[in-house]
C-alpha cells in the first residue's frame, strides 16, 4: 500500500481488519486506486474489499449474530473468527426495523460486493449436470439462466438456459483481448454486460434471458454460531429434543432445536457405548472436517450421560429408507448416479484428509432437501465400544457391517481408505437395487467364504453394465487395484458424458 493517497488511506483504515489476515488464509484483493469502486462518501472511493453482498437469507441464531436477506449489503469489519465474520448491516430497512446492525455472519453466505460471485446468476464451478438439476427445479420458468465456470476449459464460462422444460448450454467464448462473446459479431467487456444485453434481446439465443436461476441449495453454516467454533462442548439445556427420528445400535436420533432457533439432529448415545475421552479425541478431528457432502458435526454434550452428538439435520432421513420407500417409482438412473457421485465427492474429501470412514453404507448416508446426499457417521465406528462378536456376527442374516466390509479388513481388523472403497461398491449395489440387502439369503460367514473364492455380488437386473463395472472395480481383491474416491467421483460425475445413449442430454448449442 506504499503509494496509496492519504485521503484514500484515511478512508481505508476502518476496513483494515479485512486486509490483515493470518498467514495461509485467503487475503482480500489489494485495494488500489484502480480497482476501488464508486464513491461512498461522495468524494472518497469505496474500497471493494470489505463490502459484501448476502447470497442467501440468514436468520440470527444468537443475540450476537446478524439477520439478513439475500441481496443485502454488509460491511465486514473483522474476518479473524474462522467461518464467522463480524459485520455491519448497511441496509436502511434493517436500521428502521430496530434490528441489530452489527454482529456475526456466516462467511459462506456472502460474496464480495461487485464481484462475479455476488451476481445472482453466477453459480461458480458447478457441473453441467448440476446446472440442469438446479434449472429444472419447479419455480424456474423459461428464460431462467445461470453462468458457470466451464468444466472443460480452464478460465472459460458457460451459459445454461431453461427453455420449455429443456436446459440448453452455450459456451461463452473468451477472445484474445479478454472480451466475452457467443459470436464475434457481439462482444462484451464483462459478463454483466453480456447478461444485460441478452436480457434485453435474444439476439440468436434460443430465448431472451429471464430471471436468474433460483438458488435453492442454501449451504449449512459450519458451526452453530461463532462461539461454538472453539467451544463446542455445549450446555445440554440449550438443546430441546422435539421428535424421535430413528434409532440405531448405539442409541437414538432426535430432531432438536438449539438455542430456540436452530434445527439440529441430536444423537443420544446409550450409556457405556463409548469412552467419552476416546470420543472427544475423534470428535476433535470430525469437527474439523468440512465439506458440503459430509454431515457437519456442530457440538457435543459429553459431561454426563447420555452423550449428545449434535449435527446438521437432514429432512429426509437415511438413504436406505429413502430408496426403499420410493422403490423406483420416482428415482431413476440419473438420480441414482447423482447420489453415488455426491457420496463419492464427500468420500474423496475424507480421502484427501487421510481419514477413514469404516462404516460406509446407505444407512449412513442422509438425504436433505433438493436431492442433496451427505455422508454421516464417519469415524464413529472407531470409538464405539463393541464386542467383535457383535460387529462380526457371522451366524445370522442380519443387517451387519460384515456384508459391507472388505475381506482384508475382516481378516486383519485393519481398515483403510481402500476398505472404504469396497464398502462404496456395496453402497452402489444398495443404490441400484433400491435398498436391497446385499448377499440376500447368505449369512456373514457364507459371504466371507464365498468372497475368498472370488465370488462377487451379481449384476442386478436393470443395472447398466457401466454402473456394474464400477462396482466390480471397488471389489478388486487387491486393495491397491481399487480406484481412489477421487477417480470414482470423476467417473460418476461424467457418467452420462461417456455413455453415447445419453449424448443428447448434453444439449450444447453451437
Ligand atoms: P447404526 O447404528 O447401525 O449405524 P443407523 O445408522 O441406522 O444404524 P443411527 O445413525 O442411529 O442409526 O440413525 C438412526 C436413524 O435416524 C437413521 O436411519 C435416520 O433415519 C435418522 N437420522 C440419523 N441422523 C440423522 C440426521 N442428521 N438428520 C436426520 N435424520 C437422521
Coordinates of C-alpha atoms and ligand atoms in Angstrom, one line a residue:
X1 CA 0.0 0.0 0.0
X2 CA 3.1 2.2 -0.3
X3 CA 1.8 4.5 -3.0
X4 CA -1.8 4.9 -1.8
X5 CA -3.1 8.5 -1.5
X6 CA -3.5 9.9 2.1
X7 CA -7.2 10.6 1.7
X8 CA -8.0 7.1 0.5
X9 CA -5.8 5.7 3.3
X10 CA -7.9 7.6 5.9
X11 CA -10.9 6.0 4.3
X12 CA -9.5 2.5 4.3
X13 CA -8.3 2.5 7.9
X14 CA -11.6 1.4 9.4
X15 CA -11.6 -1.6 6.9
X16 CA -8.2 -2.7 7.9
X17 CA -9.2 -5.9 9.7
X18 CA -10.4 -7.2 6.3
X19 CA -6.9 -7.0 4.9
X20 CA -4.9 -8.2 7.8
X21 CA -5.1 -12.0 7.8
X22 CA -3.2 -14.8 9.4
X23 CA -0.7 -16.5 7.2
X24 CA -2.2 -19.1 4.9
X25 CA -5.7 -17.7 4.9
X26 CA -7.3 -16.0 1.9
X27 CA -6.5 -12.3 1.6
X28 CA -8.9 -9.8 0.3
X29 CA -7.9 -8.3 -3.1
X30 CA -5.4 -5.5 -2.7
X31 CA -7.1 -2.1 -2.9
X32 CA -5.6 0.2 -5.3
X33 CA -6.9 3.4 -6.8
X34 CA -7.5 1.5 -10.0
X35 CA -9.9 -1.1 -8.5
X36 CA -11.5 1.0 -5.9
X37 CA -15.2 1.4 -6.9
X38 CA -17.7 4.3 -7.0
X39 CA -17.5 7.0 -4.2
X40 CA -19.2 6.5 -0.8
X41 CA -19.0 9.0 0.8
X42 CA -19.2 11.1 -2.3
X43 CA -15.7 12.2 -2.8
X44 CA -13.9 9.1 -1.3
X45 CA -13.7 5.9 -3.4
X46 CA -15.4 2.9 -1.8
X47 CA -13.0 0.0 -1.4
X48 CA -14.4 -3.3 -2.5
X49 CA -12.5 -5.4 0.0
X50 CA -14.8 -5.1 3.0
X51 CA -18.2 -4.6 1.3
X52 CA -20.1 -7.8 0.8
X53 CA -23.5 -8.9 -0.6
X54 CA -25.6 -11.6 1.0
X55 CA -26.2 -14.5 -1.2
X56 CA -28.9 -16.2 0.9
X57 CA -31.3 -15.2 3.7
X58 CA -29.9 -15.8 7.2
X59 CA -31.9 -15.7 10.4
X60 CA -29.8 -14.8 13.5
X61 CA -29.4 -17.7 15.9
X62 CA -28.0 -15.9 18.9
X63 CA -28.1 -12.4 20.3
X64 CA -24.6 -11.8 18.8
X65 CA -25.3 -12.5 15.2
X66 CA -26.9 -10.6 12.4
X67 CA -30.0 -11.5 10.3
X68 CA -30.0 -10.5 6.7
X69 CA -31.7 -11.1 3.4
X70 CA -30.2 -12.3 0.0
X71 CA -29.0 -9.1 -1.7
X72 CA -28.4 -7.1 1.4
X73 CA -25.1 -5.2 1.6
X74 CA -22.8 -5.7 4.6
X75 CA -19.6 -4.2 5.6
X76 CA -17.3 -6.8 7.0
X77 CA -15.3 -5.4 10.0
X78 CA -13.4 -8.4 11.1
X79 CA -12.6 -11.7 9.3
X80 CA -10.5 -13.3 12.0
X81 CA -13.1 -15.6 13.5
X82 CA -12.9 -18.5 11.1
X83 CA -16.1 -19.1 9.3
X84 CA -17.9 -16.2 11.2
X85 CA -17.1 -12.7 10.3
X86 CA -18.1 -9.6 12.3
X87 CA -20.1 -7.3 10.0
X88 CA -22.3 -4.2 9.9
X89 CA -25.6 -4.2 8.1
X90 CA -25.7 -1.3 5.5
X91 CA -29.4 -1.6 4.7
X92 CA -31.6 1.3 5.9
X93 CA -34.5 -1.0 6.2
X94 CA -32.8 -3.0 8.9
X95 CA -32.0 0.2 10.7
X96 CA -35.6 1.2 10.6
X97 CA -36.9 -2.1 11.9
X98 CA -34.9 -1.7 15.2
X99 CA -33.0 -4.9 14.1
X100 CA -29.4 -5.4 15.3
X101 CA -27.0 -3.6 12.9
X102 CA -23.7 -5.3 13.8
X103 CA -22.9 -8.9 14.6
X104 CA -21.5 -12.1 13.3
X105 CA -22.4 -13.6 10.0
X106 CA -21.5 -17.0 8.4
X107 CA -18.8 -16.2 5.9
X108 CA -20.1 -18.7 3.3
X109 CA -23.3 -16.7 3.0
X110 CA -21.7 -13.6 1.5
X111 CA -19.6 -12.6 -1.5
X112 CA -17.5 -9.5 -2.1
X113 CA -19.6 -6.7 -3.5
X114 CA -19.5 -6.2 -7.2
X115 CA -17.5 -9.4 -7.7
X116 CA -18.7 -12.0 -10.1
X117 CA -19.5 -14.3 -7.1
X118 CA -22.0 -11.7 -5.9
X119 CA -24.0 -11.8 -9.1
X120 CA -27.3 -13.7 -8.6
X121 CA -26.8 -15.5 -11.9
X122 CA -23.2 -16.7 -11.2
X123 CA -23.1 -20.3 -9.9
X124 CA -19.3 -20.8 -9.9
X125 CA -17.7 -24.1 -10.6
X126 CA -20.8 -26.3 -10.8
X127 CA -21.1 -29.2 -13.2
X128 CA -23.3 -29.1 -16.2
X129 CA -25.5 -31.8 -14.8
X130 CA -25.9 -29.8 -11.6
X131 CA -26.8 -26.7 -13.6
X132 CA -29.6 -28.8 -15.3
X133 CA -30.8 -30.1 -11.9
X134 CA -31.0 -26.6 -10.5
X135 CA -32.7 -25.0 -13.5
X136 CA -35.2 -27.8 -13.7
X137 CA -36.4 -27.2 -10.1
X138 CA -40.0 -26.0 -10.0
X139 CA -40.0 -22.3 -9.5
X140 CA -37.8 -21.6 -12.5
X141 CA -39.5 -20.6 -15.8
X142 CA -38.5 -20.4 -19.4
X143 CA -35.7 -17.9 -19.7
X144 CA -34.2 -18.8 -16.2
X145 CA -30.4 -18.9 -16.6
X146 CA -27.1 -19.2 -14.9
X147 CA -23.5 -18.7 -15.8
X148 CA -21.0 -21.2 -14.5
X149 CA -17.3 -21.9 -14.9
X150 CA -16.6 -24.2 -17.8
X151 CA -15.7 -27.8 -16.8
X152 CA -13.7 -28.4 -19.9
X153 CA -11.9 -25.1 -20.4
X154 CA -10.0 -23.6 -17.6
X155 CA -10.9 -19.9 -17.2
X156 CA -13.9 -20.3 -19.6
X157 CA -17.6 -19.9 -18.8
X158 CA -20.8 -21.5 -19.9
X159 CA -24.4 -20.2 -20.0
X160 CA -27.2 -22.6 -19.2
X161 CA -30.7 -21.5 -20.0
X162 CA -34.1 -23.2 -19.4
X163 CA -36.4 -23.3 -22.4
X164 CA -39.7 -25.1 -22.3
X165 CA -38.5 -27.6 -19.7
X166 CA -35.2 -28.3 -21.5
X167 CA -31.8 -26.9 -20.5
X168 CA -29.6 -25.6 -23.3
X169 CA -25.9 -24.8 -22.8
X170 CA -23.8 -22.2 -24.6
X171 CA -20.0 -21.9 -24.4
X172 CA -19.1 -18.3 -23.7
X173 CA -16.0 -17.6 -25.7
X174 CA -13.2 -15.5 -24.5
X175 CA -11.3 -13.6 -27.1
X176 CA -7.6 -12.8 -27.0
X177 CA -8.4 -9.3 -25.9
X178 CA -10.3 -10.7 -23.0
X179 CA -13.8 -9.9 -24.2
X180 CA -16.7 -12.4 -23.7
X181 CA -19.0 -13.5 -26.6
X182 CA -21.2 -16.1 -28.1
X183 CA -20.3 -15.0 -31.6
X184 CA -17.6 -12.5 -32.7
X185 CA -20.4 -10.3 -34.0
X186 CA -21.1 -9.0 -30.5
X187 CA -18.5 -8.9 -27.8
X188 CA -18.7 -7.7 -24.1
X189 CA -16.0 -6.4 -21.7
X190 CA -17.7 -8.1 -18.7
X191 CA -20.1 -10.9 -18.1
X192 CA -22.5 -8.4 -16.5
X193 CA -22.7 -6.6 -19.8
X194 CA -23.2 -9.9 -21.6
X195 CA -26.1 -10.7 -19.3
X196 CA -27.6 -7.3 -19.5
X197 CA -27.6 -7.5 -23.4
X198 CA -29.2 -10.9 -23.6
X199 CA -31.9 -10.0 -21.1
X200 CA -33.0 -7.2 -23.5
X201 CA -33.0 -9.2 -26.7
X202 CA -32.4 -12.9 -27.5
X203 CA -30.1 -11.9 -30.4
X204 CA -29.5 -15.5 -31.6
X205 CA -30.1 -17.2 -28.2
X206 CA -32.9 -19.8 -28.0
X207 CA -34.7 -17.4 -25.7
X208 CA -34.3 -13.9 -24.2
X209 CA -32.7 -14.3 -20.7
X210 CA -35.3 -14.1 -18.0
X211 CA -34.7 -14.4 -14.2
X212 CA -31.5 -15.8 -12.7
X213 CA -31.9 -19.5 -11.6
X214 CA -33.2 -19.7 -8.1
X215 CA -30.5 -20.5 -5.5
X216 CA -32.4 -23.1 -3.6
X217 CA -29.3 -25.0 -2.2
X218 CA -28.6 -22.9 0.8
X219 CA -25.3 -24.0 2.4
X220 CA -25.3 -25.0 6.1
X221 CA -23.0 -22.8 8.2
X222 CA -20.2 -24.9 9.5
X223 CA -20.9 -24.2 13.2
X224 CA -24.0 -23.4 15.3
X225 CA -22.6 -19.9 16.0
X226 CA -19.2 -18.1 16.1
X227 CA -18.9 -19.2 19.8
X228 CA -19.2 -23.0 19.1
X229 CA -16.3 -22.8 16.6
X230 CA -14.0 -23.3 19.6
X231 CA -16.3 -24.1 22.5
X232 CA -18.2 -27.0 21.0
X233 CA -18.9 -28.7 24.3
X234 CA -22.3 -27.0 24.9
X235 CA -24.8 -26.9 27.7
X236 CA -27.3 -29.7 27.1
X237 CA -30.1 -27.4 28.3
X238 CA -29.6 -25.3 25.2
X239 CA -30.9 -28.3 23.1
X240 CA -34.6 -29.3 23.1
X241 CA -35.4 -32.8 21.8
X242 CA -38.5 -32.4 19.7
X243 CA -39.2 -35.6 17.8
X244 CA -37.5 -39.1 17.7
X245 CA -36.3 -39.7 14.1
X246 CA -34.9 -43.2 14.5
X247 CA -32.6 -45.5 16.4
X248 CA -29.5 -47.5 15.7
X249 CA -27.3 -49.9 17.6
X250 CA -25.9 -47.3 19.9
X251 CA -28.8 -45.0 20.7
X252 CA -31.5 -42.8 19.2
X253 CA -31.6 -39.8 16.9
X254 CA -33.8 -36.8 17.6
X255 CA -34.8 -33.8 15.7
X256 CA -33.9 -31.0 18.1
X257 CA -33.8 -27.2 18.4
X258 CA -30.7 -25.4 19.6
X259 CA -31.0 -22.1 21.4
X260 CA -34.7 -22.0 20.5
X261 CA -33.6 -21.0 17.0
X262 CA -31.7 -23.6 15.1
X263 CA -33.0 -27.1 13.9
X264 CA -30.4 -29.8 14.6
X265 CA -30.1 -33.6 14.8
X266 CA -29.2 -35.0 18.2
X267 CA -27.7 -38.5 18.5
X268 CA -28.2 -39.7 22.1
X269 CA -25.8 -42.5 22.9
X270 CA -26.6 -45.4 25.1
X271 CA -24.6 -45.1 28.3
X272 CA -21.4 -47.1 28.0
X273 CA -21.4 -47.2 24.2
X274 CA -18.1 -45.3 24.1
X275 CA -15.4 -43.9 26.3
X276 CA -16.0 -40.1 26.4
X277 CA -12.3 -39.4 26.1
X278 CA -11.9 -41.6 23.0
X279 CA -14.9 -39.9 21.5
X280 CA -13.7 -36.4 22.2
X281 CA -10.3 -37.2 20.6
X282 CA -12.1 -38.4 17.5
X283 CA -14.7 -35.7 17.6
X284 CA -11.9 -33.1 17.5
X285 CA -11.0 -34.4 14.0
X286 CA -14.6 -34.9 12.9
X287 CA -15.4 -31.3 13.8
X288 CA -12.6 -30.0 11.6
X289 CA -13.8 -32.0 8.6
X290 CA -15.8 -29.6 6.4
X291 CA -17.3 -30.5 3.1
X292 CA -20.7 -29.9 1.5
X293 CA -21.2 -33.6 1.2
X294 CA -20.4 -34.5 4.8
X295 CA -22.7 -34.2 7.7
X296 CA -21.3 -31.4 9.8
X297 CA -20.6 -32.1 13.5
X298 CA -21.7 -29.0 15.3
X299 CA -21.3 -29.7 19.0
X300 CA -21.3 -32.3 21.8
X301 CA -22.5 -32.8 25.3
X302 CA -20.2 -35.3 26.9
X303 CA -20.2 -34.2 30.6
X304 CA -22.9 -36.6 31.6
X305 CA -24.8 -39.5 30.1
X306 CA -26.4 -39.8 27.6
X307 CA -23.7 -38.3 25.4
X308 CA -25.3 -36.0 22.8
X309 CA -23.7 -35.6 19.3
X310 CA -25.3 -32.6 17.6
X311 CA -25.1 -32.4 13.9
X312 CA -26.7 -31.0 10.8
X313 CA -30.3 -32.1 10.4
X314 CA -31.3 -33.8 7.1
X315 CA -35.0 -33.6 6.4
X316 CA -35.4 -36.9 4.5
X317 CA -33.5 -39.3 6.9
X318 CA -31.4 -42.2 5.7
X319 CA -30.7 -43.0 2.1
X320 CA -31.6 -46.6 2.8
X321 CA -35.1 -45.8 3.8
X322 CA -35.4 -43.2 1.1
X323 CA -34.5 -45.7 -1.6
X324 CA -36.8 -48.4 -0.1
X325 CA -39.8 -46.1 0.2
X326 CA -39.8 -44.9 -3.3
X327 CA -38.6 -48.3 -4.7
X328 CA -38.0 -47.0 -8.2
X329 CA -41.3 -45.2 -8.7
X330 CA -39.7 -41.8 -8.5
X331 CA -36.0 -42.5 -8.5
X332 CA -34.3 -43.2 -11.9
X333 CA -30.8 -43.8 -13.1
X334 CA -29.8 -40.2 -13.4
X335 CA -30.7 -39.6 -9.8
X336 CA -29.0 -42.9 -8.7
X337 CA -25.8 -41.8 -10.4
X338 CA -26.1 -38.4 -8.8
X339 CA -26.4 -39.9 -5.3
X340 CA -23.4 -42.1 -5.9
X341 CA -21.4 -39.1 -7.3
X342 CA -22.3 -36.9 -4.2
X343 CA -21.2 -39.7 -1.8
X344 CA -18.0 -40.2 -3.8
X345 CA -17.3 -36.5 -3.6
X346 CA -17.7 -36.5 0.3
X347 CA -15.5 -39.6 0.5
X348 CA -12.9 -38.0 -1.9
X349 CA -12.6 -35.2 0.7
X350 CA -12.1 -37.7 3.5
X351 CA -9.5 -39.5 1.4
X352 CA -7.7 -36.2 0.9
X353 CA -7.7 -35.6 4.6
X354 CA -6.3 -39.2 5.2
X355 CA -9.4 -40.0 7.2
X356 CA -11.2 -43.4 7.1
X357 CA -15.0 -43.8 7.4
X358 CA -15.1 -47.5 8.5
X359 CA -18.9 -47.9 8.1
X360 CA -19.9 -46.6 4.7
X361 CA -23.4 -47.9 3.8
X362 CA -26.7 -46.5 2.6
X363 CA -27.9 -46.4 6.3
X364 CA -25.1 -43.9 6.9
X365 CA -25.9 -41.6 4.1
X366 CA -28.5 -38.9 4.7
X367 CA -30.9 -37.2 2.4
X368 CA -31.6 -33.5 2.5
X369 CA -33.9 -31.2 0.5
X370 CA -33.4 -30.7 -3.2
X371 CA -31.6 -34.0 -3.8
X372 CA -28.7 -33.4 -1.5
X373 CA -26.9 -36.5 -0.1
X374 CA -24.4 -36.4 2.6
X375 CA -22.1 -38.9 4.3
X376 CA -22.8 -39.4 8.1
X377 CA -21.2 -41.2 11.0
X378 CA -17.6 -41.1 9.6
X379 CA -15.1 -42.2 12.2
X380 CA -17.7 -43.2 14.8
X381 CA -17.2 -46.9 14.3
X382 CA -13.7 -46.5 15.6
X383 CA -14.8 -45.2 19.0
X384 CA -17.9 -47.4 19.6
X385 CA -17.2 -50.0 22.3
X386 CA -18.3 -53.2 20.6
X387 CA -17.6 -56.7 21.1
X388 CA -16.1 -58.1 17.9
X389 CA -18.7 -60.8 18.2
X390 CA -21.4 -58.2 17.8
X391 CA -19.9 -56.4 14.8
X392 CA -18.7 -59.5 13.1
X393 CA -21.7 -61.7 13.9
X394 CA -21.4 -64.4 11.3
X395 CA -24.2 -66.7 12.0
X396 CA -27.4 -65.0 11.1
X397 CA -28.6 -63.0 8.2
X398 CA -29.0 -59.6 9.9
X399 CA -28.0 -56.1 8.9
X400 CA -24.4 -56.3 9.8
X401 CA -21.4 -54.4 8.6
X402 CA -19.7 -57.7 7.6
X403 CA -21.5 -57.5 4.2
X404 CA -20.1 -54.0 3.6
X405 CA -16.6 -54.8 5.0
X406 CA -13.6 -55.5 2.7
X407 CA -12.3 -59.1 3.2
X408 CA -8.8 -57.9 4.3
X409 CA -10.4 -55.6 6.9
X410 CA -12.4 -58.6 8.3
X411 CA -9.2 -60.7 8.3
X412 CA -6.8 -58.2 9.9
X413 CA -9.3 -55.8 11.6
X414 CA -7.3 -53.0 9.8
X415 CA -9.4 -50.5 7.9
X416 CA -8.1 -48.3 5.2
X417 CA -9.5 -45.9 2.6
X418 CA -9.4 -48.8 0.2
X419 CA -11.7 -50.8 2.5
X420 CA -14.0 -47.8 2.4
X421 CA -13.9 -48.1 -1.4
X422 CA -15.0 -51.7 -1.1
X423 CA -17.9 -50.6 1.1
X424 CA -18.7 -47.9 -1.5
X425 CA -19.1 -50.7 -4.1
X426 CA -21.7 -52.3 -1.8
X427 CA -23.4 -48.9 -1.4
X428 CA -23.7 -48.7 -5.2
X429 CA -25.4 -52.1 -5.0
X430 CA -27.9 -50.7 -2.5
X431 CA -28.5 -47.6 -4.6
X432 CA -29.1 -49.5 -7.8
X433 CA -31.4 -52.1 -6.2
X434 CA -33.4 -49.5 -4.2
X435 CA -32.0 -50.7 -0.8
X436 CA -31.9 -54.4 -1.2
X437 CA -30.0 -56.4 1.4
X438 CA -26.7 -57.4 -0.3
X439 CA -25.9 -61.2 -0.4
X440 CA -29.6 -61.8 0.5
X441 CA -30.1 -65.2 1.9
X442 CA -26.5 -65.6 2.9
X443 CA -25.0 -65.4 6.4
X444 CA -22.0 -63.3 7.1
X445 CA -19.8 -66.5 7.4
X446 CA -21.0 -67.6 4.0
X447 CA -20.3 -64.2 2.5
X448 CA -16.7 -64.3 3.8
X449 CA -16.2 -67.8 2.4
X450 CA -17.6 -67.1 -1.0
X451 CA -15.7 -63.8 -1.4
X452 CA -12.5 -65.7 -0.7
X453 CA -13.4 -67.9 -3.7
X454 CA -13.7 -64.8 -5.9
X455 CA -17.4 -64.7 -5.8
X456 CA -18.9 -61.2 -6.2
X457 CA -22.5 -59.8 -6.0
X458 CA -24.0 -60.5 -9.4
X459 CA -25.1 -57.7 -11.7
X460 CA -28.6 -56.7 -10.5
X461 CA -31.5 -56.7 -13.1
X462 CA -31.8 -53.1 -14.6
X463 CA -28.2 -52.3 -13.5
X464 CA -26.4 -50.9 -16.6
X465 CA -23.1 -52.7 -17.4
X466 CA -21.2 -49.4 -16.9
X467 CA -22.5 -49.0 -13.4
X468 CA -21.8 -52.6 -12.5
X469 CA -18.2 -52.3 -13.9
X470 CA -17.6 -49.5 -11.3
X471 CA -18.9 -51.8 -8.5
X472 CA -16.6 -54.6 -9.7
X473 CA -13.6 -52.2 -9.6
X474 CA -14.4 -51.4 -6.0
X475 CA -14.3 -55.1 -5.2
X476 CA -10.8 -55.9 -6.5
X477 CA -9.3 -58.5 -4.2
X478 CA -6.1 -56.4 -4.2
X479 CA -6.9 -53.2 -2.3
X480 CA -4.3 -51.2 -4.3
X481 CA -6.2 -52.1 -7.5
X482 CA -9.3 -50.4 -6.3
X483 CA -9.9 -46.9 -7.6
X484 CA -9.4 -43.8 -5.5
X485 CA -12.6 -41.9 -4.4
X486 CA -11.3 -39.0 -6.5
X487 CA -11.3 -41.2 -9.6
X488 CA -14.7 -42.6 -8.6
X489 CA -16.1 -39.2 -8.2
X490 CA -14.9 -38.1 -11.7
X491 CA -16.2 -41.3 -13.3
X492 CA -19.6 -40.9 -11.7
X493 CA -19.9 -37.1 -12.4
X494 CA -19.0 -37.8 -16.1
X495 CA -21.1 -41.0 -16.3
X496 CA -23.5 -39.7 -18.9
X497 CA -20.9 -38.0 -21.0
X498 CA -19.2 -41.3 -21.7
X499 CA -22.4 -43.1 -22.4
X500 CA -23.3 -42.4 -26.0
X501 CA -27.0 -43.2 -25.5
X502 CA -27.2 -40.1 -23.3
X503 CA -25.3 -37.8 -25.6
X504 CA -28.5 -35.8 -26.4
X505 CA -28.6 -34.8 -22.8
X506 CA -25.5 -32.7 -23.4
X507 CA -27.6 -30.1 -25.3
X508 CA -24.7 -28.0 -26.3
X509 CA -25.8 -25.2 -28.6
X510 CA -23.1 -24.5 -31.2
Ligands
LIG1 P1 -26.2 -47.9 13.1 O1 -26.4 -47.5 14.5 O2 -26.1 -49.4 12.9 O3 -25.2 -47.2 12.4 P2 -28.1 -46.3 11.8 O4 -27.1 -45.5 11.1 O5 -29.4 -46.5 11.0 O6 -27.6 -47.6 12.3 P3 -28.4 -44.0 13.5 O7 -27.2 -43.3 13.0 O8 -28.6 -44.0 15.0 O9 -28.5 -45.5 13.1 O10 -29.7 -43.3 12.8 C1 -31.0 -43.8 13.0 C2 -31.9 -43.1 12.1 O11 -32.1 -41.7 12.4 C3 -31.4 -43.0 10.6 O12 -31.8 -44.2 9.9 C4 -32.1 -41.8 10.1 O13 -33.4 -42.1 9.6 C5 -32.2 -40.9 11.3 N1 -31.1 -39.9 11.3 C6 -29.8 -40.1 11.8 N2 -29.1 -38.9 11.7 C7 -29.9 -38.0 11.2 C8 -29.7 -36.6 10.8 N3 -28.6 -36.0 11.0 N4 -30.8 -36.0 10.3 C9 -32.0 -36.6 10.1 N5 -32.2 -37.9 10.4 C10 -31.2 -38.6 10.9

